[in-house]
CSV table of C-alpha atoms in Angstrom, one decimal:
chain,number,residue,atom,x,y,z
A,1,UNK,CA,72.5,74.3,-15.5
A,2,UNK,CA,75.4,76.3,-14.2
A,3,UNK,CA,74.3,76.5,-11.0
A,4,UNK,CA,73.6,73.0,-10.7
A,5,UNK,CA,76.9,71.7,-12.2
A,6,UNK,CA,78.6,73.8,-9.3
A,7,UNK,CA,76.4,72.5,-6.7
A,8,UNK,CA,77.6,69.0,-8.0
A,9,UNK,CA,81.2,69.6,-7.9
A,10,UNK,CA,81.5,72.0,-4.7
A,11,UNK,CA,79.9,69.3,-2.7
A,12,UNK,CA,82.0,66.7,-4.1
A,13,UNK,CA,85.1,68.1,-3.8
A,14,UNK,CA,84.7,69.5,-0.3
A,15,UNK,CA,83.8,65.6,0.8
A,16,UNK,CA,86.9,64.7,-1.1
A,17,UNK,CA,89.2,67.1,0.4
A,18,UNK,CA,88.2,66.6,3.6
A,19,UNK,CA,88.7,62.9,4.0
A,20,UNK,CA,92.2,63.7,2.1
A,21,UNK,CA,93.4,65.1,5.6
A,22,UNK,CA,96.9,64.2,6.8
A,23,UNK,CA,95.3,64.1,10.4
A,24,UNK,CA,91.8,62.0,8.9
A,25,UNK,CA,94.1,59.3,6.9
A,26,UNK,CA,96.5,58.9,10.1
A,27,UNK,CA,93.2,58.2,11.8
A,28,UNK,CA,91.9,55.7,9.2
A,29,UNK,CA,95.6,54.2,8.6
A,30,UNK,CA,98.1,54.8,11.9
A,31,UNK,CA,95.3,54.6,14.6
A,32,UNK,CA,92.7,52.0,13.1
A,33,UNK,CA,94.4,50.0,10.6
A,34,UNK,CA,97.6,50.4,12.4
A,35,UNK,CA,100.1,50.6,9.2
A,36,UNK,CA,100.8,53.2,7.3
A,37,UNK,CA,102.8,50.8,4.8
A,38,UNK,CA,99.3,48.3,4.0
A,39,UNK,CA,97.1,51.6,3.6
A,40,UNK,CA,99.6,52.7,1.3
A,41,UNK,CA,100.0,49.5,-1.1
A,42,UNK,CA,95.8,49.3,-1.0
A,43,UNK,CA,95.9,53.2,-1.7
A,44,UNK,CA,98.5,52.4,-4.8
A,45,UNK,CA,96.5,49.7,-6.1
A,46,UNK,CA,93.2,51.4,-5.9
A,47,UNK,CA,94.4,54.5,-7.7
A,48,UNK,CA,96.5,52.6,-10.6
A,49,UNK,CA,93.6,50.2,-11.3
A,50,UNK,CA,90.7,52.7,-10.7
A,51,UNK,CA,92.4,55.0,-13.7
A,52,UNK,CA,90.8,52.3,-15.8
A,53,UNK,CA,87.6,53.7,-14.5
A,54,UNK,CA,87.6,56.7,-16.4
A,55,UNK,CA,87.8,55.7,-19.4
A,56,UNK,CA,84.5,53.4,-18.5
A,57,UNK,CA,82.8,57.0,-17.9
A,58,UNK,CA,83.0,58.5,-21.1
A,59,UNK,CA,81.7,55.2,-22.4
A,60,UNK,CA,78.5,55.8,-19.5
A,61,UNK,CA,78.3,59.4,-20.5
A,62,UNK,CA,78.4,58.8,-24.0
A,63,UNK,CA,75.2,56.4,-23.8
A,64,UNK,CA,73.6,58.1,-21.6
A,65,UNK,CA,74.1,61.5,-20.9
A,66,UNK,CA,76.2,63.4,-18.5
A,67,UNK,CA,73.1,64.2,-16.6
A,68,UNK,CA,72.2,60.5,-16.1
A,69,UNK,CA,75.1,59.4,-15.2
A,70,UNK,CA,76.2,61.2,-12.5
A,71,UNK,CA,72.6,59.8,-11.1
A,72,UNK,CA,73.3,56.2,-11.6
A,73,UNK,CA,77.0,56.9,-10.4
A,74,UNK,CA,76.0,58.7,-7.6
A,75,UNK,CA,73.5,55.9,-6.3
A,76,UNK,CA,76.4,53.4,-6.9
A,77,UNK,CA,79.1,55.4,-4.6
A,78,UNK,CA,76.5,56.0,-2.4
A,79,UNK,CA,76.1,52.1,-2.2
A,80,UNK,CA,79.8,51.4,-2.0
A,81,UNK,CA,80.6,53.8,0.6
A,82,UNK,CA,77.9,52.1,2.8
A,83,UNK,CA,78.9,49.0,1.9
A,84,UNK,CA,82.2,49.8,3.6
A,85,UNK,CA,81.1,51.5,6.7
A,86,UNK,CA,79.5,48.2,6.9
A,87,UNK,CA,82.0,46.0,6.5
A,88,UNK,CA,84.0,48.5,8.9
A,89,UNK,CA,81.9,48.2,11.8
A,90,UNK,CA,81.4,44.1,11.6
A,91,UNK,CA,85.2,44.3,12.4
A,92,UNK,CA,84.9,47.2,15.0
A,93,UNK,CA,88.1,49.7,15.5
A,94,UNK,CA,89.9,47.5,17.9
A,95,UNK,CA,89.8,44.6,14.8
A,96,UNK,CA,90.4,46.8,11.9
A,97,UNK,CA,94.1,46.0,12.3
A,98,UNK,CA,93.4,43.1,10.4
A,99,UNK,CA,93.2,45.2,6.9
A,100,UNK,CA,96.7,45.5,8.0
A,101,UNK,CA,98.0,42.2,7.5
A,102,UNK,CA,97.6,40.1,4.2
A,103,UNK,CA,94.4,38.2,4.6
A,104,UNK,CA,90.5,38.0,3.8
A,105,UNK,CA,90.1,41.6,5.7
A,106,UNK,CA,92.4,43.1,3.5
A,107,UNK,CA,91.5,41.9,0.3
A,108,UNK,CA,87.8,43.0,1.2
A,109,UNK,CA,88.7,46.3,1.8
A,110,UNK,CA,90.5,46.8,-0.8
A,111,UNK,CA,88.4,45.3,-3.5
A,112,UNK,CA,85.8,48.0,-1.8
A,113,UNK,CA,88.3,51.0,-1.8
A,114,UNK,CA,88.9,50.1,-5.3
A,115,UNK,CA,85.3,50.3,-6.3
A,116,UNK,CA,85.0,53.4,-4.4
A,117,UNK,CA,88.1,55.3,-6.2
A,118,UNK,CA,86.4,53.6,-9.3
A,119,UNK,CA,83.1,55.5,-8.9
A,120,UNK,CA,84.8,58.8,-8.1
A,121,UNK,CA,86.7,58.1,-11.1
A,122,UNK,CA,83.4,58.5,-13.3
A,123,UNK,CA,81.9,61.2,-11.5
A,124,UNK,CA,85.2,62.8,-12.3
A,125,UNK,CA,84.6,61.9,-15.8
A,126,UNK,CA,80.7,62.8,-15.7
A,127,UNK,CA,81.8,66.3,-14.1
A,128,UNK,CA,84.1,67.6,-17.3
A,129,UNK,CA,81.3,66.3,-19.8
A,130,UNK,CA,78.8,68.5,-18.2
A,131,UNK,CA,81.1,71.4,-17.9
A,132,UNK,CA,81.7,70.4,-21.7
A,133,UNK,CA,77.7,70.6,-21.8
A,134,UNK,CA,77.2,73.9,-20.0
A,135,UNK,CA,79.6,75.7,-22.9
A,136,UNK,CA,77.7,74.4,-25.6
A,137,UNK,CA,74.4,75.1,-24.2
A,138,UNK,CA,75.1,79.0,-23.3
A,139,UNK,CA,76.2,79.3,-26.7
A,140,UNK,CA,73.6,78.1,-28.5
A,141,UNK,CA,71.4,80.1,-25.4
A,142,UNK,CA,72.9,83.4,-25.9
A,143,UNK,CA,75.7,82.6,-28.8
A,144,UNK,CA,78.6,83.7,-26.0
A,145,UNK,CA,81.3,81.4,-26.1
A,146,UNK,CA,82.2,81.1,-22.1
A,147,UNK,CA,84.3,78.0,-21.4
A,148,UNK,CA,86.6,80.6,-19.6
A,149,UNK,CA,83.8,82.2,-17.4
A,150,UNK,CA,83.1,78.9,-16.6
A,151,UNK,CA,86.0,77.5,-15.7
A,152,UNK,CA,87.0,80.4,-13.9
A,153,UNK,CA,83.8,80.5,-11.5
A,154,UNK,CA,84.5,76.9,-10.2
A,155,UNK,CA,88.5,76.8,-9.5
A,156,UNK,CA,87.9,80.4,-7.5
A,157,UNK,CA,84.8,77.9,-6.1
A,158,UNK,CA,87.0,75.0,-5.8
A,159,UNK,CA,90.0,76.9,-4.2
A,160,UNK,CA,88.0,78.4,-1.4
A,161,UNK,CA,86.4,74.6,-0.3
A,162,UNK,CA,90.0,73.4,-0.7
A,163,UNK,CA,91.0,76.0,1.9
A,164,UNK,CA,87.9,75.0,4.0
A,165,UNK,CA,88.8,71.3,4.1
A,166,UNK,CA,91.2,71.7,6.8
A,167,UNK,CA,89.4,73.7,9.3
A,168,UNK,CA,86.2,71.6,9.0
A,169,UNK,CA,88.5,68.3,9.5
A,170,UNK,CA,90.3,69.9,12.6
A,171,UNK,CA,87.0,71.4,14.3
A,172,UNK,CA,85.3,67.7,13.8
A,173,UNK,CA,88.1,65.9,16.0
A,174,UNK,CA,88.0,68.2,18.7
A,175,UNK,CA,84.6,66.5,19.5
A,176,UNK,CA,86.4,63.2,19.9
A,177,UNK,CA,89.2,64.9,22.1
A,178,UNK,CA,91.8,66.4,19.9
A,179,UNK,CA,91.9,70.0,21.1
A,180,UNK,CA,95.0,70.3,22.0
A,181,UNK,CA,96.5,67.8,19.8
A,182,UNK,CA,96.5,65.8,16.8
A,183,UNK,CA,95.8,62.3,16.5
A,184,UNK,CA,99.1,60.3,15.9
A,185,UNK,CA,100.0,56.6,15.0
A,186,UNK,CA,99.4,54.2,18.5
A,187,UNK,CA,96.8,56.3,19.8
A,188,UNK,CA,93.8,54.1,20.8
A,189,UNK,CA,91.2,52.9,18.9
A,190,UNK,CA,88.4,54.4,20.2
A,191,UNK,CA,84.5,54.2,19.4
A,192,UNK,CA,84.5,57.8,18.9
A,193,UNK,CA,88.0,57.7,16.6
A,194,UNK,CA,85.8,55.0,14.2
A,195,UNK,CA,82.9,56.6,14.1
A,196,UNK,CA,84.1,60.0,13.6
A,197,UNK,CA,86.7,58.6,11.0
A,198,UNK,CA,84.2,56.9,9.4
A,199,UNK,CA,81.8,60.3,8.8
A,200,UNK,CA,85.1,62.4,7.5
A,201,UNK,CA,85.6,59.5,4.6
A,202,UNK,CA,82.6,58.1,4.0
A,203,UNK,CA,79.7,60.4,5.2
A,204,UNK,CA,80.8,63.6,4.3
A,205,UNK,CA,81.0,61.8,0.7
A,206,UNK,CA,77.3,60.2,0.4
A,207,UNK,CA,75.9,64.1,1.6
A,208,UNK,CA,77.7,64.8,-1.4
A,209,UNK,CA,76.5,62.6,-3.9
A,210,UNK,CA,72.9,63.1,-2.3
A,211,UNK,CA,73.4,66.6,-3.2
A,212,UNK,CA,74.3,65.8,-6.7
A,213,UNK,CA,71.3,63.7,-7.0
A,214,UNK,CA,69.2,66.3,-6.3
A,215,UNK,CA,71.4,68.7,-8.1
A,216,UNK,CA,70.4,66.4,-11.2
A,217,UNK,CA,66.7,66.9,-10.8
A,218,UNK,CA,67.0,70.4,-11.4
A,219,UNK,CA,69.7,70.2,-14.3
A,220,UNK,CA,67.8,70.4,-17.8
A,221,UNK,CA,70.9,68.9,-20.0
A,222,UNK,CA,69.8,65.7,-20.5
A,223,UNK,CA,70.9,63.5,-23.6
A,224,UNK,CA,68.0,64.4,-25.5
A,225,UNK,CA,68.4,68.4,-24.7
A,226,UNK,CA,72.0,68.0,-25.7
A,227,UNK,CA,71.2,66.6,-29.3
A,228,UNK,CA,69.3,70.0,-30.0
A,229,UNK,CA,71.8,71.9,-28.4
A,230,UNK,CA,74.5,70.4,-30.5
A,231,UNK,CA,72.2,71.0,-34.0
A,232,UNK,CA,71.8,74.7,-33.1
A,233,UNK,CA,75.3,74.6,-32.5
A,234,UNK,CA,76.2,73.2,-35.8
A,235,UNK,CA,73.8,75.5,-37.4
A,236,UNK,CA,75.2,78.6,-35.8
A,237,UNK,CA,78.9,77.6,-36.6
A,238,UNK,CA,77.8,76.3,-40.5
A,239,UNK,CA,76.1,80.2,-40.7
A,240,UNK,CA,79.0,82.0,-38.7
A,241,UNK,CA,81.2,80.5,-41.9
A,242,UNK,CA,79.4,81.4,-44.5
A,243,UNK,CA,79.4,84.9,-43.6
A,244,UNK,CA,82.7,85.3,-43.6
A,245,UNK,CA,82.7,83.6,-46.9
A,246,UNK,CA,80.2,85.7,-48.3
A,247,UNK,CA,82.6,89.1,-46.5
A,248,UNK,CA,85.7,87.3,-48.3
């Protein structure tokens, strides 16, 4: 279940860094959308509004499971992030400017970036119930408490993708022609700009939800495991205590 729960969040997290890119959003916002100060107010409003979204995870992982959820989720993003390519392309990257003014385009686009920061919001969610999950399970497993084992595996994990996000960013645009530069606001909108830009935000993320998907078919702690888990839990803490009472 370890294993699996780090496969889930590696992949994730690498997508997410990636797109996060200083040169990757001035490709999405100063060369496509064409202003920095619309990306920005969409960015705001997705982020404020998609916090709500969390708290509609634990409800998700509470009724079902954190193993099920991150399925269903994962399916969903994957949805929405197409969805949004989609919607991309039907405007092309020489039209994209019109996210950048107040009008039907925009509002699209950001009612889909806010379902997208929504879904990552409960994956977020689904992520620390399952690490939640793992602790309990190798306790009752082995009876080894090891939330700091845990923990400490995937930020060492999570630092070295963080470190990787760059160079993967910088090595994709220098197959669209930034070798020797980066791309800047008023650069053109090319064909190779959109589609590249489009990979780094939104395909990078759907091979990581895939991989999470199949992650899950291999991850045992389902809701049901996790209600025996939690018994032999109890039972082991109820009998920890009354040795000590019995030593006292």
């Amino acid at each position: 279940p370890c294993q699996m729960y780090l496969i889930t969040g590696i992949s994730d997290k690498l997508a997410q860094q990636v797109a996060a890119q200083s040169i990757i959003t001035t490709m999405m916002s100063g060369i496509l959308i064409g202003s920095y100060a619309a990306a920005t107010i969409i960015g705001n409003f997705t982020m404020i509004v998609g916090i709500l979204f969390a708290f509609t995870g634990g409800i998700f992982v509470a009724k079902m499971g954190a193993k099920k959820s991150t399925t269903v989720w994962s399916w969903v993003s994957i949805a929405v992030a197409i969805v949004t390519v989609i919607f991309c392309a039907i405007l092309g990257p020489k039209d994209m400017k019109a996210i950048g003014v107040f009008g039907i385009p925009m509002i699209i686009y950001a009612l889909l970036q806010l379902a997208n920061t929504g879904t990552k919001m409960i994956l977020t969610t689904t992520s620390s119930a399952m690490r939640a999950d793992i602790v309990d399970y190798e306790y009752a497993r082995t009876g080894k408490y090891l939330p700091a084992v845990i923990s400490g595996v995937y930020n060492f994990l999570d630092k070295l993708i963080t470190s990787l996000a760059s160079t993967i960013a910088a090595f994709c645009i220098t197959f669209i022609g930034y070798k020797n530069t980066v791309p800047q606001m008023g650069d053109p909108a090319t064909t190779g700009v959109f589609w590249m830009t489009m990979f780094l935000m939104f395909g990078l993320p759907v091979i990581g939800w895939l991989c999470n998907i199949v992650a899950m078919k291999f991850y045992e702690l389902n809701k049901e495991k996790m209600v025996e888990v939690q018994k032999t839990v109890a039972e082991m803490k109820a009998k920890a205590e009354a040795n000590e009472n019995a030593e006292a």
